[in-house]
Short mmCIF file of C-alpha atoms and ligand atoms in Angstrom, two decimals:
data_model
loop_
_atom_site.label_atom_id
_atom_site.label_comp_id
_atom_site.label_asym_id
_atom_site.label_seq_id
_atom_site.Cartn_x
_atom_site.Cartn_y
_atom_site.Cartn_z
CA UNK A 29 0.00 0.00 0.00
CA UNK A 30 1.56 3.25 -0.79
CA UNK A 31 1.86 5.70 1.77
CA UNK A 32 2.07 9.86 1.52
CA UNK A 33 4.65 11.86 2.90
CA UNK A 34 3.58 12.38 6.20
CA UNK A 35 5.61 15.67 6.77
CA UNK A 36 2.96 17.27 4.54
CA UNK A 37 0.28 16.17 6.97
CA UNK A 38 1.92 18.41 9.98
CA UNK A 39 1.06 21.47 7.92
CA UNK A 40 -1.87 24.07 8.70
CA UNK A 41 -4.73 22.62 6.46
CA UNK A 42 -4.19 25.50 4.15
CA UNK A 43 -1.79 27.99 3.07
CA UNK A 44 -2.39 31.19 4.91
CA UNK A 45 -3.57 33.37 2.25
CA UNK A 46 -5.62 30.64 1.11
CA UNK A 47 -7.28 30.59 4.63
CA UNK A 48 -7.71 33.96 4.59
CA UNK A 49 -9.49 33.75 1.12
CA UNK A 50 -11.74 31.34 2.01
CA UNK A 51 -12.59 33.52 5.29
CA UNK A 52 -13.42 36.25 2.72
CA UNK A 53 -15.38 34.61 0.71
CA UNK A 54 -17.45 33.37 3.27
CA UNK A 55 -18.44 36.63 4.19
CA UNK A 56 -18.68 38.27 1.04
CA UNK A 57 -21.41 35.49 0.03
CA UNK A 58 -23.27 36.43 3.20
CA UNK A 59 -23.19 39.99 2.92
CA UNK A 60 -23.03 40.66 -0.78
CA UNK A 61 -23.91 44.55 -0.14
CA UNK A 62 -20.87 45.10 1.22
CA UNK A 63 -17.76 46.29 -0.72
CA UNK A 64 -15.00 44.70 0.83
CA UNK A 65 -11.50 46.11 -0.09
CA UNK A 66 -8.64 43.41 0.13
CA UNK A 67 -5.41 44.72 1.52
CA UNK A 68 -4.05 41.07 2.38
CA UNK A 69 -2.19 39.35 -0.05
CA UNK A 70 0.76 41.25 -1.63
CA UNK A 71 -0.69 41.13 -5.19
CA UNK A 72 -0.13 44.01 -7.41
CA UNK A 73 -3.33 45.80 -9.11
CA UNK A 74 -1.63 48.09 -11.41
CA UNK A 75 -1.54 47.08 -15.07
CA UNK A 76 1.96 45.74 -17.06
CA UNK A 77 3.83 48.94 -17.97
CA UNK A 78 3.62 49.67 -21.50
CA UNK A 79 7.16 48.94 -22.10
CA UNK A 80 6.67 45.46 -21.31
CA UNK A 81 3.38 45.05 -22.69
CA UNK A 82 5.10 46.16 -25.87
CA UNK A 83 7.65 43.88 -25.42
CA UNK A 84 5.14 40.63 -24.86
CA UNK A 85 3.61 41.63 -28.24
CA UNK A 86 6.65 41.57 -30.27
CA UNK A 87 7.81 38.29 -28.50
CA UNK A 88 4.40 36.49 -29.59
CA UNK A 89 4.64 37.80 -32.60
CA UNK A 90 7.95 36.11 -33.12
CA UNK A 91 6.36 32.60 -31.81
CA UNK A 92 3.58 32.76 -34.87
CA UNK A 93 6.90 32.52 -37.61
CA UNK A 94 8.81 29.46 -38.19
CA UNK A 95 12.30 31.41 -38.80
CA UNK A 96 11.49 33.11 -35.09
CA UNK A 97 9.88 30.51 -33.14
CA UNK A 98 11.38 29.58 -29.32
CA UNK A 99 10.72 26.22 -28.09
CA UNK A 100 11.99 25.07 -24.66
CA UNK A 101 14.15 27.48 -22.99
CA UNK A 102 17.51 26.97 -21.59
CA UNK A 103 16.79 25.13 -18.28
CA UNK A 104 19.15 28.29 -16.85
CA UNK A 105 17.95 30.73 -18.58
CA UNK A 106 18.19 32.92 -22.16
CA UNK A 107 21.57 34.37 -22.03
CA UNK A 108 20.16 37.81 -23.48
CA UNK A 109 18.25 38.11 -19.92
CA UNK A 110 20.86 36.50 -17.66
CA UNK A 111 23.50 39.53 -18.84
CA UNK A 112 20.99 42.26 -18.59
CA UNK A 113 20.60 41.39 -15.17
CA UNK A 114 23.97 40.35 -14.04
CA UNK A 115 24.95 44.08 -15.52
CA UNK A 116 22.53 45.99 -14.28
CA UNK A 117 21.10 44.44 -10.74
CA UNK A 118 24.77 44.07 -9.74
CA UNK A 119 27.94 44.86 -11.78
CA UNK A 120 26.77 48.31 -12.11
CA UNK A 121 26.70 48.51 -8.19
CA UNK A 122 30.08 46.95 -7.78
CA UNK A 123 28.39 43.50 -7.16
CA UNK A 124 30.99 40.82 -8.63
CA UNK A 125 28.08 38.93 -10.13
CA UNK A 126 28.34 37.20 -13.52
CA UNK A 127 25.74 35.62 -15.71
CA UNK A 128 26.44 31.71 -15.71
CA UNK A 129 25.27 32.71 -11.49
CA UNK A 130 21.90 33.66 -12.75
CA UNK A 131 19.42 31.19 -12.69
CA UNK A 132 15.79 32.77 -14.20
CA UNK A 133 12.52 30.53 -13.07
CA UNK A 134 9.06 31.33 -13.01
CA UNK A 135 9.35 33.31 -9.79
CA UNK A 136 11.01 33.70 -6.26
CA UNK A 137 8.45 32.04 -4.02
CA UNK A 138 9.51 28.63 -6.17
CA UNK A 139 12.95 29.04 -5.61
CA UNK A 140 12.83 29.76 -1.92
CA UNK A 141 10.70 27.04 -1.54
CA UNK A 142 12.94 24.47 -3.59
CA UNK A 143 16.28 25.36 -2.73
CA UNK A 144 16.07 23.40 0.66
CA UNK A 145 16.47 20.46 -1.44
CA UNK A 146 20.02 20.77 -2.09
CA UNK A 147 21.21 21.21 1.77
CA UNK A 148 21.47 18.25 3.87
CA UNK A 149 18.54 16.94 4.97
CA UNK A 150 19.76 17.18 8.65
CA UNK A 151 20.33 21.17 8.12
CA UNK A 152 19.31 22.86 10.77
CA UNK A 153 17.45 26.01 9.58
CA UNK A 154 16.71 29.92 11.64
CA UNK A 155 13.89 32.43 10.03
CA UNK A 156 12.95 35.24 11.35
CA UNK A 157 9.92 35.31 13.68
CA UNK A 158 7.25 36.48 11.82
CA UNK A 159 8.59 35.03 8.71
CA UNK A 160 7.38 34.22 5.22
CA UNK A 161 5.33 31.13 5.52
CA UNK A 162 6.97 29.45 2.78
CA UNK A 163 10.25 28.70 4.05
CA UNK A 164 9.24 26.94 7.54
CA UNK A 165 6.39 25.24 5.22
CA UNK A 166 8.69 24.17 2.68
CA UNK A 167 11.42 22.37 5.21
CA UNK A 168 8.55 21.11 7.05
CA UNK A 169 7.45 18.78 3.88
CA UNK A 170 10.72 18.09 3.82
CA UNK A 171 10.81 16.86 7.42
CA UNK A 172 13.50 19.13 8.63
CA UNK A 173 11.18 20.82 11.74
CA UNK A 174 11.51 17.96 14.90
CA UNK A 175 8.25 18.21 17.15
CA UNK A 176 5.38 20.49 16.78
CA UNK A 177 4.26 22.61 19.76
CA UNK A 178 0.96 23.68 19.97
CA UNK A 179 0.69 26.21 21.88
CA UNK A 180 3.50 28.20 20.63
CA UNK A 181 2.78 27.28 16.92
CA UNK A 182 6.73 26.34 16.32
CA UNK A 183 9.12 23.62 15.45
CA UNK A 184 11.58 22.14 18.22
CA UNK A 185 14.80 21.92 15.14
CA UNK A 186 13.99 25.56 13.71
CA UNK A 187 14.79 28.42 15.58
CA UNK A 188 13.32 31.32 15.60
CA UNK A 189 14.39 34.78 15.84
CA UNK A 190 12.31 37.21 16.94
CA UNK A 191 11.75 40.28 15.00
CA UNK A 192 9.31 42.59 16.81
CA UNK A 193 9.07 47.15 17.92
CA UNK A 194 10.91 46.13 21.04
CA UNK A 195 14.45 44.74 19.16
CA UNK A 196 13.42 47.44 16.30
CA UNK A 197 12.38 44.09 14.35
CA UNK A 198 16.48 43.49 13.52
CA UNK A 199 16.96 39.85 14.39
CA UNK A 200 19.84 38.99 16.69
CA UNK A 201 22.36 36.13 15.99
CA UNK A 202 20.72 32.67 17.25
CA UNK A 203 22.65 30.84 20.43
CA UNK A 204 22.14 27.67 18.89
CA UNK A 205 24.25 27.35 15.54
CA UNK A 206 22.23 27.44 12.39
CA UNK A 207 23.04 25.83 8.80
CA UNK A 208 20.76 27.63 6.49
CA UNK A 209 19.56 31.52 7.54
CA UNK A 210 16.57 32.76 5.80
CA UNK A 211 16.88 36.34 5.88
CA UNK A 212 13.96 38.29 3.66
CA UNK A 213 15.32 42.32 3.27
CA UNK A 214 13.06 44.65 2.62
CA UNK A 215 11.14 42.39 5.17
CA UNK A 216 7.45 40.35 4.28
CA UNK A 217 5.67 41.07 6.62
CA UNK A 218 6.98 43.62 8.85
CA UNK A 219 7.90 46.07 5.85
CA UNK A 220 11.27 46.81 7.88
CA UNK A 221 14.81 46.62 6.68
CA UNK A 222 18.61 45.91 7.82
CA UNK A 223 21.09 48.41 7.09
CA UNK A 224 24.16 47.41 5.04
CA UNK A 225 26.33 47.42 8.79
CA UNK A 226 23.28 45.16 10.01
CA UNK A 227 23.96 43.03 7.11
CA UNK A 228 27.41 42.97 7.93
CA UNK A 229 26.64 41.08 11.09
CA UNK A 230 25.19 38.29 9.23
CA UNK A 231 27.46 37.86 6.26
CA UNK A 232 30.36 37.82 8.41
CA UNK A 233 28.69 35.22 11.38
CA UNK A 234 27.48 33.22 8.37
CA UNK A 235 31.15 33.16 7.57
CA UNK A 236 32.65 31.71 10.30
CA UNK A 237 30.12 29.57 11.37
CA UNK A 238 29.64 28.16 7.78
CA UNK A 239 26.31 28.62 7.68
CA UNK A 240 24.47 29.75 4.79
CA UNK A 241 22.00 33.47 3.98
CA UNK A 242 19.23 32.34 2.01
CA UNK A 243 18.61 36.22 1.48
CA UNK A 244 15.13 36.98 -0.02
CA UNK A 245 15.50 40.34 -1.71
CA UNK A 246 12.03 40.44 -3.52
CA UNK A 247 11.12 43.80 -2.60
CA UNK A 248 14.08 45.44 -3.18
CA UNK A 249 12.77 48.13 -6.06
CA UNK A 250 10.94 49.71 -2.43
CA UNK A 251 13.76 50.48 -0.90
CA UNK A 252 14.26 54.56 0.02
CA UNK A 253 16.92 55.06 2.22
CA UNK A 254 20.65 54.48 0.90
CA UNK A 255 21.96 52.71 3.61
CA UNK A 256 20.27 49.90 3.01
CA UNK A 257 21.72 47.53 0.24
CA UNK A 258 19.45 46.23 -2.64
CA UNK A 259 21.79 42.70 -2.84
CA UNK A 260 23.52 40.92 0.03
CA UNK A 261 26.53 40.73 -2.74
CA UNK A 262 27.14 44.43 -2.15
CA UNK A 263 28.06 43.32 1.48
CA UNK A 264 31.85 42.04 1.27
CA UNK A 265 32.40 37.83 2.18
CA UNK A 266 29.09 37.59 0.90
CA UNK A 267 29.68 35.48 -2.14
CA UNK A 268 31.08 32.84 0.16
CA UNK A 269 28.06 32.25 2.53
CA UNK A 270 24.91 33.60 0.54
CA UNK A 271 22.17 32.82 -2.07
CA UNK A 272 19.77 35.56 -3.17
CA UNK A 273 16.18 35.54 -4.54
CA UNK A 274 14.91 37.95 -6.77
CA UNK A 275 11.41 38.52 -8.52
CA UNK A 276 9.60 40.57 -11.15
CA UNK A 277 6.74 39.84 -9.02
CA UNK A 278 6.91 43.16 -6.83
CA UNK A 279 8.72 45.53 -9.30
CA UNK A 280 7.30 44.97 -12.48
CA UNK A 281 3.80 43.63 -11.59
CA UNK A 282 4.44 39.90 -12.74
CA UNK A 283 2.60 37.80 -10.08
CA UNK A 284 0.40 36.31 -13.20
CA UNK A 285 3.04 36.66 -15.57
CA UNK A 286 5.70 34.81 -13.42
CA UNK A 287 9.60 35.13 -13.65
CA UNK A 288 12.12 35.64 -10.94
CA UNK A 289 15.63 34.59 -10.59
CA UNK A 290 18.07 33.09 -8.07
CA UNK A 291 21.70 34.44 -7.89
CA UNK A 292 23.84 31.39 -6.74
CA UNK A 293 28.00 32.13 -6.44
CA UNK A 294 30.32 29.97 -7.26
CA UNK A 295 32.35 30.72 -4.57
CA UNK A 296 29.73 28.68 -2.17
CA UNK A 297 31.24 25.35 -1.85
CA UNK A 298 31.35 22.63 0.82
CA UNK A 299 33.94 20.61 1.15
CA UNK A 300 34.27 20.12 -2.95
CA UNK A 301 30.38 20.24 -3.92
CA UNK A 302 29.58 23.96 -4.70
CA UNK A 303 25.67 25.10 -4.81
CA UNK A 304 26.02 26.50 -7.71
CA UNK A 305 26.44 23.06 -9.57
CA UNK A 306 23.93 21.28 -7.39
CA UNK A 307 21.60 24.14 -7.80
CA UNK A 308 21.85 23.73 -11.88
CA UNK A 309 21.43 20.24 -11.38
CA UNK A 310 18.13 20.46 -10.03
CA UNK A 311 17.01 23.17 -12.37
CA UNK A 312 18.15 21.43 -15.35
CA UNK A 313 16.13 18.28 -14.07
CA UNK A 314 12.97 19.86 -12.83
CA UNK A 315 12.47 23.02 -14.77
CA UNK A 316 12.32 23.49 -18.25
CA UNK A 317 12.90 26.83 -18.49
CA UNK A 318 10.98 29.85 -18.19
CA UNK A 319 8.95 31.15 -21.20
CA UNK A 320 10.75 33.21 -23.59
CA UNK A 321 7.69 35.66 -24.17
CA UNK A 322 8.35 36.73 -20.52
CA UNK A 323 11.95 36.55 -20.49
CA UNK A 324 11.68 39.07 -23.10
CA UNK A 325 8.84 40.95 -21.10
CA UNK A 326 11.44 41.15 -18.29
CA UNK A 327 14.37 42.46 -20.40
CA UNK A 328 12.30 45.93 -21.14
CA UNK A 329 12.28 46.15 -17.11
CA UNK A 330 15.60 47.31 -17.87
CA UNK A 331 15.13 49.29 -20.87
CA UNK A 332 15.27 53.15 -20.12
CA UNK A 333 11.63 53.60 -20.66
CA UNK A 334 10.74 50.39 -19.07
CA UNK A 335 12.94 52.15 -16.01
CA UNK A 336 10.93 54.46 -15.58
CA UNK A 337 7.41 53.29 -15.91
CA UNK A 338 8.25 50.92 -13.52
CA UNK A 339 9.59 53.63 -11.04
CA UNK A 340 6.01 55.56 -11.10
CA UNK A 341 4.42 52.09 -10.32
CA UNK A 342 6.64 51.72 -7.63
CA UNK A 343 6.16 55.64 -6.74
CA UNK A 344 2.08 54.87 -6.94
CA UNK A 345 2.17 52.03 -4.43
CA UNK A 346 4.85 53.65 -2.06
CA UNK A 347 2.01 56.90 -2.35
CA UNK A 348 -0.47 54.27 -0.78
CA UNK A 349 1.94 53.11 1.76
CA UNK A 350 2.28 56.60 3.01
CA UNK A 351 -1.17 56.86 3.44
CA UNK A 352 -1.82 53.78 4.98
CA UNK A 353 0.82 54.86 7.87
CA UNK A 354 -0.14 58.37 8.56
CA UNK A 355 -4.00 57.62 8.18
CA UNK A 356 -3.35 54.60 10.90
CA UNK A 357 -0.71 56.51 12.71
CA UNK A 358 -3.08 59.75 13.18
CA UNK A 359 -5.92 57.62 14.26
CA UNK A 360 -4.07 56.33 17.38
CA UNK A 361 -1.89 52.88 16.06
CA UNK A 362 1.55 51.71 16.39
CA UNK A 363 2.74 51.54 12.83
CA UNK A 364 5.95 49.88 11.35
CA UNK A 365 7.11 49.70 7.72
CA UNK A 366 5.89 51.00 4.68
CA UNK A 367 9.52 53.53 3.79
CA UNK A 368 11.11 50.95 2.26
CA UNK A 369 8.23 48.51 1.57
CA UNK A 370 4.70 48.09 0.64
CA UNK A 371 3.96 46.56 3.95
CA UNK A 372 2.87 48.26 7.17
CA UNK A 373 2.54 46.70 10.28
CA UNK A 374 0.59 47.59 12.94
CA UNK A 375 -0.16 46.63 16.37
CA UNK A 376 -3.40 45.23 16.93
CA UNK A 377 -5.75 47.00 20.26
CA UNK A 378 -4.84 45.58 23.06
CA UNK A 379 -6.96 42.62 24.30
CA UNK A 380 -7.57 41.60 20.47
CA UNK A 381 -5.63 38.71 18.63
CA UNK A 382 -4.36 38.97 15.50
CA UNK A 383 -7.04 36.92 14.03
CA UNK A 384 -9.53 38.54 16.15
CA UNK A 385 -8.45 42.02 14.83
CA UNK A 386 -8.90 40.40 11.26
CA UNK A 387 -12.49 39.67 12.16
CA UNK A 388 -13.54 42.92 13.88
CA UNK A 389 -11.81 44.90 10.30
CA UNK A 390 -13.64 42.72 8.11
CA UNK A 391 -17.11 42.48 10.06
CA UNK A 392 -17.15 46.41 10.91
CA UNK A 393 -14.77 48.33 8.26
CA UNK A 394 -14.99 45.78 5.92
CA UNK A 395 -11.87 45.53 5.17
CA UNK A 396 -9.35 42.76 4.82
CA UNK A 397 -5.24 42.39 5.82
CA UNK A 398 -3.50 39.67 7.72
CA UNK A 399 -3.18 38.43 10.83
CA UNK A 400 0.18 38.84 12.45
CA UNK A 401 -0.17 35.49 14.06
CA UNK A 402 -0.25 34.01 10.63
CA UNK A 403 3.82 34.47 10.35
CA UNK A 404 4.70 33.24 13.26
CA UNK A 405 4.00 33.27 16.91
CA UNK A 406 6.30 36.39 17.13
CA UNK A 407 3.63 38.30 14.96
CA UNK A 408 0.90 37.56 17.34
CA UNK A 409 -0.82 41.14 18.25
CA UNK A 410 -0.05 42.44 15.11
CA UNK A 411 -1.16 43.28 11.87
CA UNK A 412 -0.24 43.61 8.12
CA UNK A 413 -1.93 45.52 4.87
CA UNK A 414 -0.22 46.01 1.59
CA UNK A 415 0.08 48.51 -0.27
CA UNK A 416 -0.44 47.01 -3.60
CA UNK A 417 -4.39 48.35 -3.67
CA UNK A 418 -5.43 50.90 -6.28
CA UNK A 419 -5.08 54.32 -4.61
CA UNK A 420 -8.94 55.23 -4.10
CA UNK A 421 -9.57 51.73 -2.39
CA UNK A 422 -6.47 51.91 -0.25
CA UNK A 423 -7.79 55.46 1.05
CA UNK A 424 -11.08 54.45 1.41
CA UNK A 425 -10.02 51.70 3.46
CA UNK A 426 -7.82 54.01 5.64
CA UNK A 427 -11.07 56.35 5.79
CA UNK A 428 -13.34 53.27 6.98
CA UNK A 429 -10.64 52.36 9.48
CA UNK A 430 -10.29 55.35 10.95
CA UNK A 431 -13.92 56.12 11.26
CA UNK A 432 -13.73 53.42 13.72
CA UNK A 433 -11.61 55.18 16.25
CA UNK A 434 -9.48 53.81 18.44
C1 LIG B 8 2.41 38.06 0.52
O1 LIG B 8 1.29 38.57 0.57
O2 LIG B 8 3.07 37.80 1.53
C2 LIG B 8 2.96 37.77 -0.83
O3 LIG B 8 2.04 37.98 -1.81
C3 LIG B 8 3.42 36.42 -0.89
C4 LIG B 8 4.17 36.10 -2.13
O4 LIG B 8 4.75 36.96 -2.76
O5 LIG B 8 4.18 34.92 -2.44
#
């Protein structure tokens, strides 16, 4: 009789946003008179920029002619997209990048998610507490977590570092010694960020305790202030102990498009395996290679107009952040985030839970974000809502939120 993998059955029933959307459309069935405005899940609602939309024409164009047609992809990557970004996302910020440690897929949240697979299965992993579901989900399937406890919602062989307003949500460097360190900068959810020195303190621990930064940098076209870096390769010893994630997700609007890309050095070795060949290993066995209509979308990110469209959009959700923290701020809350992401987090009124808070929003102001809780027992009592709305709904929100009082 076969059996499944039981790792998968110590997961929540459902991924959080999927909870989340089934809460909403619960209540949206039972109260169809009600316009509920969804600032939960970090998808973008701004249309593709015209630079790229131009640039998805002309590549489907070239599939409907013999003499122009693409069939599979390099598993790796087109080598036209793979330079663009090697030059631009870090040689021209004095990252020593190069293109063969590019690897394009169809987005980040697959390649965090995967790249467990090529660490030991003993690694011992740290996240930050709240933290990205998908990386404790991810080494939970693959049975890397130890006992569950309840009533603290984590994982006896992950530890968990504790980003909240009291250790100005920088995580400190674990007592117990990590393998792998998921590190997401800009940070999902707290919309915080580590400085380049606070980077610093990780590369060079990572360094001598051989452990590894997987270092999400996803929302890195949000960041405003300069000292914080927009690649852990502008931090120096970095190509020895770090991978990074990137997507076009955030920047360029392509959550249903889907590309992203994983920067993997070939200076990361152990002993004489390096990731880098393990890592192309995998992709060249369970990828086939991203779509060359959107690797060609995602060059024109990089063209000079595509540049600049892309900045506006970026400008136009950052405008919603801004009111989202000042409208919540003004009305009375604790608010984090939002200067150099398109998350704010809030503290939720004392006595409530996180999930409670999500209830009372949705029920009175109608209005949806996520529970704190949701990321981890460290974001218990607090709150997230994107930015990513249109601008009328994410003021209206604020409006209907506010009208509340405190
Ligand atoms: C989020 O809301 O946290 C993001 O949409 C998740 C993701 O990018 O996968």
């Amino acid at each position: 009789m076969f059996q499944l993998n039981e790792n998968y059955l110590k997961l929540p029933g459902s991924y959080l946003f999927s909870t989340i959307g089934k809460k909403v459309a619960a209540y949206s069935a039972a109260h169809p008179e009600e316009k509920v405005i969804r600032l939960g899940i970090g998808d973008v609602t701004q249309p593709l920029a015209p630079a790229i939309i131009k640039a998805l024409h002309e590549a489907v164009e070239e599939m409907g002619h013999a003499e122009t047609f693409h069939g599979y992809a390099p598993d790796l990557g087109y080598a036209f997209l793979r330079e663009t970004i090697a030059k631009a996302d870090y040689q021209d910020r004095g990252c020593r990048i190069e293109a063969d440690e590019i690897f394009i897929s169809d987005g980040a949240k697959s390649d965090c998610g995967n790249i467990q697979e090529i660490f030991a299965p003993e690694s011992r992993i740290a996240v930050c507490d709240p933290v990205y579901p998908v990386y404790v989900d991810s080494n939970v399937m693959a049975g890397r977590t130890g006992e569950y406890d309840a009533q603290t919602g984590t994982w006896s062989r992950v530890i968990y570092m504790p980003c909240t307003a009291e250790n100005g949500f920088v995580p400190q460097l674990p007592q117990e010694t990590p393998d792998l360190i998921y590190l997401c900068v800009p940070n999902n959810p707290t919309g915080t960020a580590l400085t380049r020195d606070q980077l610093k303190v990780w590369v060079d621990y990572a360094n001598s305790v051989g452990a590894v930064i997987l270092y999400d940098a996803a929302y890195e076209a949000y960041i405003s202030r300069d000292e914080v870096p927009h690649s852990i390769f502008e931090i120096d010893g970095a190509r020895s102990c770090a991978i990074e994630f990137r997507s076009f997700s955030k920047n360029a609007g392509f959550t249903g498009v889907r590309l992203g890309f994983t920067v993997v050095p070939k200076d990361l070795k152990s002993g004489g395996a390096s990731a880098h060949s393990l890592w192309a290993r995998r992709h060249g066995t369970k990828f086939n290679g991203a779509p060359y209509i959107v690797q060609k979308a995602a060059t024109a990110v990089y063209s000079e107009e595509g540049r600049a469209q892309i900045r506006d959009q970026v400008a136009y959700y950052m405008r919603n952040a801004k009111v989202i923290y000042e409208g919540l701020k003004e009305a009375g809350y604790e608010v984090y985030g939002g200067v150099d992401a398109p998350y704010i987090w809030l503290r939720v009124p004392s006595g409530m839970t996180s999930w409670d808070f999500f209830d009372y929003l949705l029920e009175t102001a109608h209005v949806v974000g996520t529970p704190g809780s949701g990321f981890g027992p460290s974001g218990e009592g607090y709150f997230r809502l994107t930015a990513f709305g249109n601008y009328e709904n994410t003021q209206e929100a604020i409006g209907r939120i506010r009208a509340l009082g405190r």
